Amino acid sequence: MTRFQAQLPVYYWEEPETSDAESAPSLRVRSCTSGVTVVTPQLPSGLAGEARETALRALLDDFVGRTPLAVRWYYTPMMLGFSRHLSAQCTVYDCMDELANFRFAPPELIPLEQELMALADVVFTGGYSLYEAKRDRHANIHPMPSSVDRLHFAAARGDLPEPADQQPLPRPRFGFYGVVDERMDLALLAAVADARPDWSFAILGPVVKIDPADLPQRPNIFYLGGKDYADLPGYVAGWDVALMPFAINEATRFISPTKTPEYLAAGRPVVSTPIVDVVRHYGGLAGVRIAATAEAFVAECEAALALAADTHGNWRTEVDAALADLSWDNVASRMQALVDAAIGAKATRAPVVPIARPRNTHYDYLVVGAGFAGSVMAERLAAGSGKRVLVIDRRPHIAGNAYDHLDDAGILIHKYGPHIFHTNSADVFDYLSRFTEWRPYEHRVLAQVGEKRVPMPINRTTLNELYGLSLSTDAEAEAFLASRAEPVETIRTSADVVVSKIGRELYETFFQCYTRKQWGMDPSELDKSVTARVPTRTNTDDRYFTDSFQAMPADGYTKMFAAMLDHPNIDVMLGVDFADVREQVSFGKLVFTGPIDEYFDHRYGKLPYRSLSFRHETLDQAQFQEVGTVNYPAESYPYTRISEYKHMTGQVAERTSITYEYPCADGDPYYPIPRPENQALFKRYEALAIGTPEVVFVGRLATYRYYNMDQVVGQALATYRRLAEQESAGHDVAASVAAE
Ligand code: FAD
Ligand code: UDP
């Protein structure tokens, strides 16, 4: 822990060791070169239960003295019994495993974990699956998947002296290191060893909780015992392929094995059983082979051997790219920031977002709107250029249309309909990643057509299910669509773009009525860009989006916005309209993210926007529908779609909350309506904006563009960069409508 290590002593309290029955309880204290002091209680044998806890508590109190701790950091709830009385500025629960699922887990583990969850200011989980399992147990919980000391393991890619006990093993060699316990699939290991007697299997690590006599004994399996971390690269250097023959059981459901990136950093291809987090984080790499059965495991070991021979192959480049950003220092600094924030929040009891009356002060910028456009601009101006910024919003909350909150049933819902984050822009994703962790999520949508629910966007499965076909290749699906498509000379409208690709029947089934409901007009009256948002596929990809980054903010959008606006130079006022404060606040420049026509008092008439009304419901059932959103394209339904949030957020709860969307003409302006005449009207307002250089117009409403969230973030970042460049070039900031 960089800062803590640098400034404060760090003690690591180990599990007790047993000394002889006569000796008094004592501590063994060792200083390590890392700067950490390891403290190991020595307890007389036979000490158990309450007496054991009392002895540990006395040792701990003696050791800590009266100095209050900065942080108490629990890596197991089992330590709580003798330490719960200690005071500390911050309590961290670093949850590394679903320990309760382990063999011989003590019964008090579950209540102790509950107590620790209630006490902890911050909770970390050693992987995403564990995070998903625990995320509704704590408000400040963050996934911290395993990282790797790349340099340490990369040594295995070069020549290292072979440890003596591994030298006799014939090649090819397959290796495993780690604790050998009920998490290991010993039957699988035996079956693979039997299938290939010419291969050697090196198993390194202590045997725990299982009788060594139960380990499969084969001439080609070699149990070499526990090794020091420092010696592991030397062993791995002598393997061809690394193995993770984990059993798929309760004890492995939530593991996120640290050895995966270590094996890869050591340059070895990996063969693993389908552990959820391994498949999730590494399953896409050619160098990580997944196999569920002994037969498949042997086949994947063969494939991995072939890769191992190709040390300069693409698979290595791909592995190195995947590992490039992994470092324990990164994990440590993310953890440290969260611990610092928790300490800060406790010390000041300040709300997460500083909400202030406008001070008797001058602001460099007044930002109207606390949605993506306004919040990104405010953050950049404050943190990037040191400006003093006041952000206002007429709504009683931050986050604009992306606002989410817990409903009465404790389910995280989106007040203004489902918001799914997706982007191809690494810049946008990296920028937002400063303010949030992410939960990987790929949105899937089904369309209700008669009695059937079929994938939307239309793909090969949709066609097969709808027409009882068995199209099995892209080419067959393409030919099917081509036979139905109607040629359109110039593609201008939202009808043209669909009919020319998939023909009238599919257009009517999926697009025409949906669009009439959504927009209050026929697709032939809308610009082609509207329905072109939804592609048609000839493969079986059933994701709604294909962007390279698809994820939801791990703790929701509102938390992400709170982090963005949490800057000493930013004040936020909610529930106030620009009209109410424009004369009262002293400010230099204005960033306006509301409707552009409203800013100019509708001088040329109103720009049309489409609105929605939302019906939010909570149901007494765990799940309502099989995917995040079901679309209802038929006219007989007054709504366009129903979305169920738990799919998106991963929240686990007994009840579920859903939202129906009913399009309407009047209400909050949600959608600019892409039509040539509306664009022409907008251009007139844009001309006014260009003539108003002291105001910057950014965002979906201020630039009248049907933009997704990522596009608005990209637009705001580009606008800020332009402002900063102009300022550094010494120009008066001649702002205008944001660049596209
Ligand atoms: P907004 O979020 O609208 O923020 C503007 C803010 O300005 C508002 O909070 C408003 O109250 C405030 N304001 C306006 N005028 C004034 C004033 N005079 N005084 C004070 N405050 C004012 N995008 C995606 O990427 N993925 C999705 O899945 C997705 N789903 C969507 C679903 C729905 C139903 C809707 C409507 C939009 C969806 N979007 C989605 C688009 C996304 O909402 C927008 O791209 C994004 O929110 C635009 O951000 P913004 O800051 O420009 O505008
Ligand atoms: N659309 C449709 N049928 C569908 C889905 C979308 O006709 O099942 C059309 C409709 O006009 C919609 C547009 O495609 O407004 C864009 O869809 P998208 O899902 O991108 O809309 P958003 O999420 O922005 O409301």
GROMACS .gro file of N, CA and C in nm, residues 350-423:
model
  222
  350ALA      N    1  -1.915   1.493   0.523
  350ALA     CA    2  -1.964   1.575   0.413
  350ALA      C    3  -2.047   1.490   0.318
  351PRO      N    4  -2.150   1.549   0.256
  351PRO     CA    5  -2.220   1.473   0.154
  351PRO      C    6  -2.123   1.444   0.040
  352VAL      N    7  -2.150   1.340  -0.038
  352VAL     CA    8  -2.056   1.304  -0.144
  352VAL      C    9  -2.037   1.419  -0.242
  353VAL      N   10  -2.147   1.483  -0.276
  353VAL     CA   11  -2.136   1.596  -0.369
  353VAL      C   12  -2.150   1.724  -0.289
  354PRO      N   13  -2.053   1.811  -0.301
  354PRO     CA   14  -2.068   1.936  -0.227
  354PRO      C   15  -2.180   2.021  -0.286
  355ILE      N   16  -2.287   2.033  -0.213
  355ILE     CA   17  -2.401   2.109  -0.264
  355ILE      C   18  -2.405   2.239  -0.184
  356ALA      N   19  -2.395   2.349  -0.254
  356ALA     CA   20  -2.380   2.475  -0.182
  356ALA      C   21  -2.477   2.579  -0.236
  357ARG      N   22  -2.510   2.672  -0.154
  357ARG     CA   23  -2.573   2.793  -0.207
  357ARG      C   24  -2.460   2.865  -0.279
  358PRO      N   25  -2.493   2.944  -0.381
  358PRO     CA   26  -2.381   3.014  -0.444
  358PRO      C   27  -2.315   3.103  -0.339
  359ARG      N   28  -2.185   3.091  -0.331
  359ARG     CA   29  -2.118   3.173  -0.230
  359ARG      C   30  -2.109   3.315  -0.281
  360ASN      N   31  -2.075   3.397  -0.190
  360ASN     CA   32  -2.055   3.534  -0.231
  360ASN      C   33  -1.923   3.540  -0.306
  361THR      N   34  -1.921   3.476  -0.417
  361THR     CA   35  -1.793   3.458  -0.483
  361THR      C   36  -1.811   3.466  -0.634
  362HIS      N   37  -1.703   3.483  -0.700
  362HIS     CA   38  -1.711   3.488  -0.846
  362HIS      C   39  -1.671   3.353  -0.903
  363TYR      N   40  -1.750   3.303  -0.996
  363TYR     CA   41  -1.717   3.177  -1.062
  363TYR      C   42  -1.662   3.207  -1.201
  364ASP      N   43  -1.558   3.134  -1.239
  364ASP     CA   44  -1.508   3.150  -1.376
  364ASP      C   45  -1.612   3.100  -1.476
  365TYR      N   46  -1.679   2.991  -1.437
  365TYR     CA   47  -1.780   2.932  -1.527
  365TYR      C   48  -1.908   2.900  -1.451
  366LEU      N   49  -2.021   2.927  -1.514
  366LEU     CA   50  -2.148   2.873  -1.467
  366LEU      C   51  -2.187   2.764  -1.567
  367VAL      N   52  -2.210   2.643  -1.517
  367VAL     CA   53  -2.249   2.533  -1.605
  367VAL      C   54  -2.396   2.502  -1.579
  368VAL      N   55  -2.478   2.511  -1.682
  368VAL     CA   56  -2.620   2.483  -1.668
  368VAL      C   57  -2.646   2.339  -1.711
  369GLY      N   58  -2.684   2.256  -1.616
  369GLY     CA   59  -2.712   2.115  -1.645
  369GLY      C   60  -2.604   2.027  -1.584
  370ALA      N   61  -2.647   1.929  -1.502
  370ALA     CA   62  -2.552   1.839  -1.436
  370ALA      C   63  -2.555   1.700  -1.499
  371GLY      N   64  -2.592   1.692  -1.628
  371GLY     CA   65  -2.587   1.564  -1.701
  371GLY      C   66  -2.444   1.541  -1.749
  372PHE      N   67  -2.430   1.450  -1.846
  372PHE     CA   68  -2.296   1.418  -1.896
  372PHE      C   69  -2.224   1.542  -1.949
  373ALA      N   70  -2.295   1.622  -2.031
  373ALA     CA   71  -2.229   1.736  -2.094
  373ALA      C   72  -2.179   1.833  -1.986
  374GLY      N   73  -2.268   1.869  -1.893
  374GLY     CA   74  -2.233   1.967  -1.791
  374GLY      C   75  -2.129   1.915  -1.693
  375SER      N   76  -2.143   1.790  -1.653
  375SER     CA   77  -2.052   1.738  -1.550
  375SER      C   78  -1.911   1.719  -1.605
  376VAL      N   79  -1.902   1.672  -1.730
  376VAL     CA   80  -1.768   1.655  -1.789
  376VAL      C   81  -1.702   1.792  -1.805
  377MET      N   82  -1.778   1.888  -1.855
  377MET     CA   83  -1.722   2.022  -1.871
  377MET      C   84  -1.674   2.077  -1.736
  378ALA      N   85  -1.758   2.062  -1.633
  378ALA     CA   86  -1.723   2.116  -1.501
  378ALA      C   87  -1.597   2.049  -1.448
  379GLU      N   88  -1.593   1.918  -1.459
  379GLU     CA   89  -1.477   1.845  -1.407
  379GLU      C   90  -1.349   1.889  -1.477
  380ARG      N   91  -1.356   1.898  -1.611
  380ARG     CA   92  -1.236   1.934  -1.686
  380ARG      C   93  -1.192   2.077  -1.653
  381LEU      N   94  -1.290   2.168  -1.651
  381LEU     CA   95  -1.254   2.308  -1.625
  381LEU      C   96  -1.192   2.322  -1.486
  382ALA      N   97  -1.248   2.249  -1.387
  382ALA     CA   98  -1.197   2.259  -1.250
  382ALA      C   99  -1.065   2.186  -1.235
  383ALA      N  100  -1.064   2.059  -1.274
  383ALA     CA  101  -0.945   1.977  -1.248
  383ALA      C  102  -0.837   2.000  -1.354
  384GLY      N  103  -0.880   2.030  -1.477
  384GLY     CA  104  -0.782   2.046  -1.585
  384GLY      C  105  -0.729   2.187  -1.597
  385SER      N  106  -0.812   2.288  -1.563
  385SER     CA  107  -0.769   2.427  -1.583
  385SER      C  108  -0.776   2.511  -1.457
  386GLY      N  109  -0.808   2.448  -1.345
  386GLY     CA  110  -0.810   2.521  -1.217
  386GLY      C  111  -0.918   2.628  -1.209
  387LYS      N  112  -1.024   2.615  -1.289
  387LYS     CA  113  -1.130   2.717  -1.286
  387LYS      C  114  -1.224   2.694  -1.168
  388ARG      N  115  -1.284   2.802  -1.122
  388ARG     CA  116  -1.390   2.785  -1.021
  388ARG      C  117  -1.523   2.773  -1.095
  389VAL      N  118  -1.599   2.671  -1.063
  389VAL     CA  119  -1.716   2.638  -1.144
  389VAL      C  120  -1.839   2.620  -1.054
  390LEU      N  121  -1.950   2.677  -1.098
  390LEU     CA  122  -2.078   2.646  -1.033
  390LEU      C  123  -2.162   2.567  -1.132
  391VAL      N  124  -2.210   2.450  -1.089
  391VAL     CA  125  -2.298   2.369  -1.174
  391VAL      C  126  -2.439   2.380  -1.117
  392ILE      N  127  -2.536   2.409  -1.203
  392ILE     CA  128  -2.676   2.410  -1.155
  392ILE      C  129  -2.759   2.313  -1.238
  393ASP      N  130  -2.866   2.264  -1.179
  393ASP     CA  131  -2.961   2.184  -1.256
  393ASP      C  132  -3.100   2.212  -1.200
  394ARG      N  133  -3.196   2.216  -1.289
  394ARG     CA  134  -3.334   2.243  -1.243
  394ARG      C  135  -3.394   2.120  -1.176
  395ARG      N  136  -3.337   2.004  -1.206
  395ARG     CA  137  -3.384   1.882  -1.140
  395ARG      C  138  -3.322   1.874  -0.999
  396PRO      N  139  -3.384   1.792  -0.912
  396PRO     CA  140  -3.331   1.785  -0.775
  396PRO      C  141  -3.214   1.689  -0.760
  397HIS      N  142  -3.152   1.653  -0.869
  397HIS     CA  143  -3.042   1.555  -0.863
  397HIS      C  144  -2.941   1.584  -0.973
  398ILE      N  145  -2.822   1.523  -0.957
  398ILE     CA  146  -2.719   1.529  -1.062
  398ILE      C  147  -2.743   1.414  -1.160
  399ALA      N  148  -2.661   1.405  -1.263
  399ALA     CA  149  -2.655   1.293  -1.359
  399ALA      C  150  -2.752   1.303  -1.476
  400GLY      N  151  -2.833   1.411  -1.483
  400GLY     CA  152  -2.920   1.431  -1.599
  400GLY      C  153  -3.006   1.308  -1.624
  401ASN      N  154  -3.020   1.274  -1.752
  401ASN     CA  155  -3.106   1.159  -1.787
  401ASN      C  156  -3.048   1.027  -1.743
  402ALA      N  157  -2.921   1.024  -1.705
  402ALA     CA  158  -2.859   0.898  -1.665
  402ALA      C  159  -2.879   0.871  -1.515
  403TYR      N  160  -2.953   0.959  -1.448
  403TYR     CA  161  -2.971   0.947  -1.302
  403TYR      C  162  -3.028   0.811  -1.263
  404ASP      N  163  -2.962   0.745  -1.168
  404ASP     CA  164  -3.018   0.621  -1.112
  404ASP      C  165  -3.024   0.631  -0.960
  405HIS      N  166  -3.110   0.554  -0.901
  405HIS     CA  167  -3.128   0.560  -0.755
  405HIS      C  168  -3.194   0.431  -0.707
  406LEU      N  169  -3.185   0.406  -0.577
  406LEU     CA  170  -3.252   0.289  -0.521
  406LEU      C  171  -3.401   0.321  -0.506
  407ASP      N  172  -3.487   0.234  -0.555
  407ASP     CA  173  -3.630   0.258  -0.537
  407ASP      C  174  -3.674   0.207  -0.399
  408ASP      N  175  -3.805   0.211  -0.372
  408ASP     CA  176  -3.851   0.173  -0.237
  408ASP      C  177  -3.815   0.029  -0.202
  409ALA      N  178  -3.798  -0.054  -0.304
  409ALA     CA  179  -3.765  -0.194  -0.278
  409ALA      C  180  -3.613  -0.215  -0.270
  410GLY      N  181  -3.538  -0.105  -0.279
  410GLY     CA  182  -3.392  -0.117  -0.271
  410GLY      C  183  -3.329  -0.162  -0.401
  411ILE      N  184  -3.403  -0.153  -0.512
  411ILE     CA  185  -3.348  -0.193  -0.642
  411ILE      C  186  -3.297  -0.068  -0.713
  412LEU      N  187  -3.177  -0.080  -0.771
  412LEU     CA  188  -3.121   0.035  -0.843
  412LEU      C  189  -3.193   0.049  -0.977
  413ILE      N  190  -3.263   0.160  -0.994
  413ILE     CA  191  -3.337   0.181  -1.121
  413ILE      C  192  -3.293   0.312  -1.187
  414HIS      N  193  -3.323   0.324  -1.315
  414HIS     CA  194  -3.290   0.445  -1.390
  414HIS      C  195  -3.420   0.526  -1.403
  415LYS      N  196  -3.420   0.643  -1.345
  415LYS     CA  197  -3.544   0.721  -1.341
  415LYS      C  198  -3.594   0.756  -1.481
  416TYR      N  199  -3.498   0.779  -1.572
  416TYR     CA  200  -3.538   0.821  -1.707
  416TYR      C  201  -3.517   0.711  -1.811
  417GLY      N  202  -3.548   0.590  -1.772
  417GLY     CA  203  -3.539   0.479  -1.868
  417GLY      C  204  -3.399   0.421  -1.873
  418PRO      N  205  -3.388   0.299  -1.931
  418PRO     CA  206  -3.262   0.222  -1.922
  418PRO      C  207  -3.147   0.289  -1.995
  419HIS      N  208  -3.036   0.304  -1.927
  419HIS     CA  209  -2.917   0.362  -1.987
  419HIS      C  210  -2.805   0.259  -1.988
  420ILE      N  211  -2.765   0.220  -2.108
  420ILE     CA  212  -2.661   0.117  -2.120
  420ILE      C  213  -2.539   0.183  -2.182
  421PHE      N  214  -2.427   0.171  -2.111
  421PHE     CA  215  -2.307   0.238  -2.162
  421PHE      C  216  -2.234   0.150  -2.261
  422HIS      N  217  -2.202   0.208  -2.377
  422HIS     CA  218  -2.125   0.135  -2.478
  422HIS      C  219  -2.048   0.238  -2.561
  423THR      N  220  -1.927   0.205  -2.597
  423THR     CA  221  -1.849   0.299  -2.679
  423THR      C  222  -1.735   0.226  -2.749
   0.00000   0.00000   0.00000
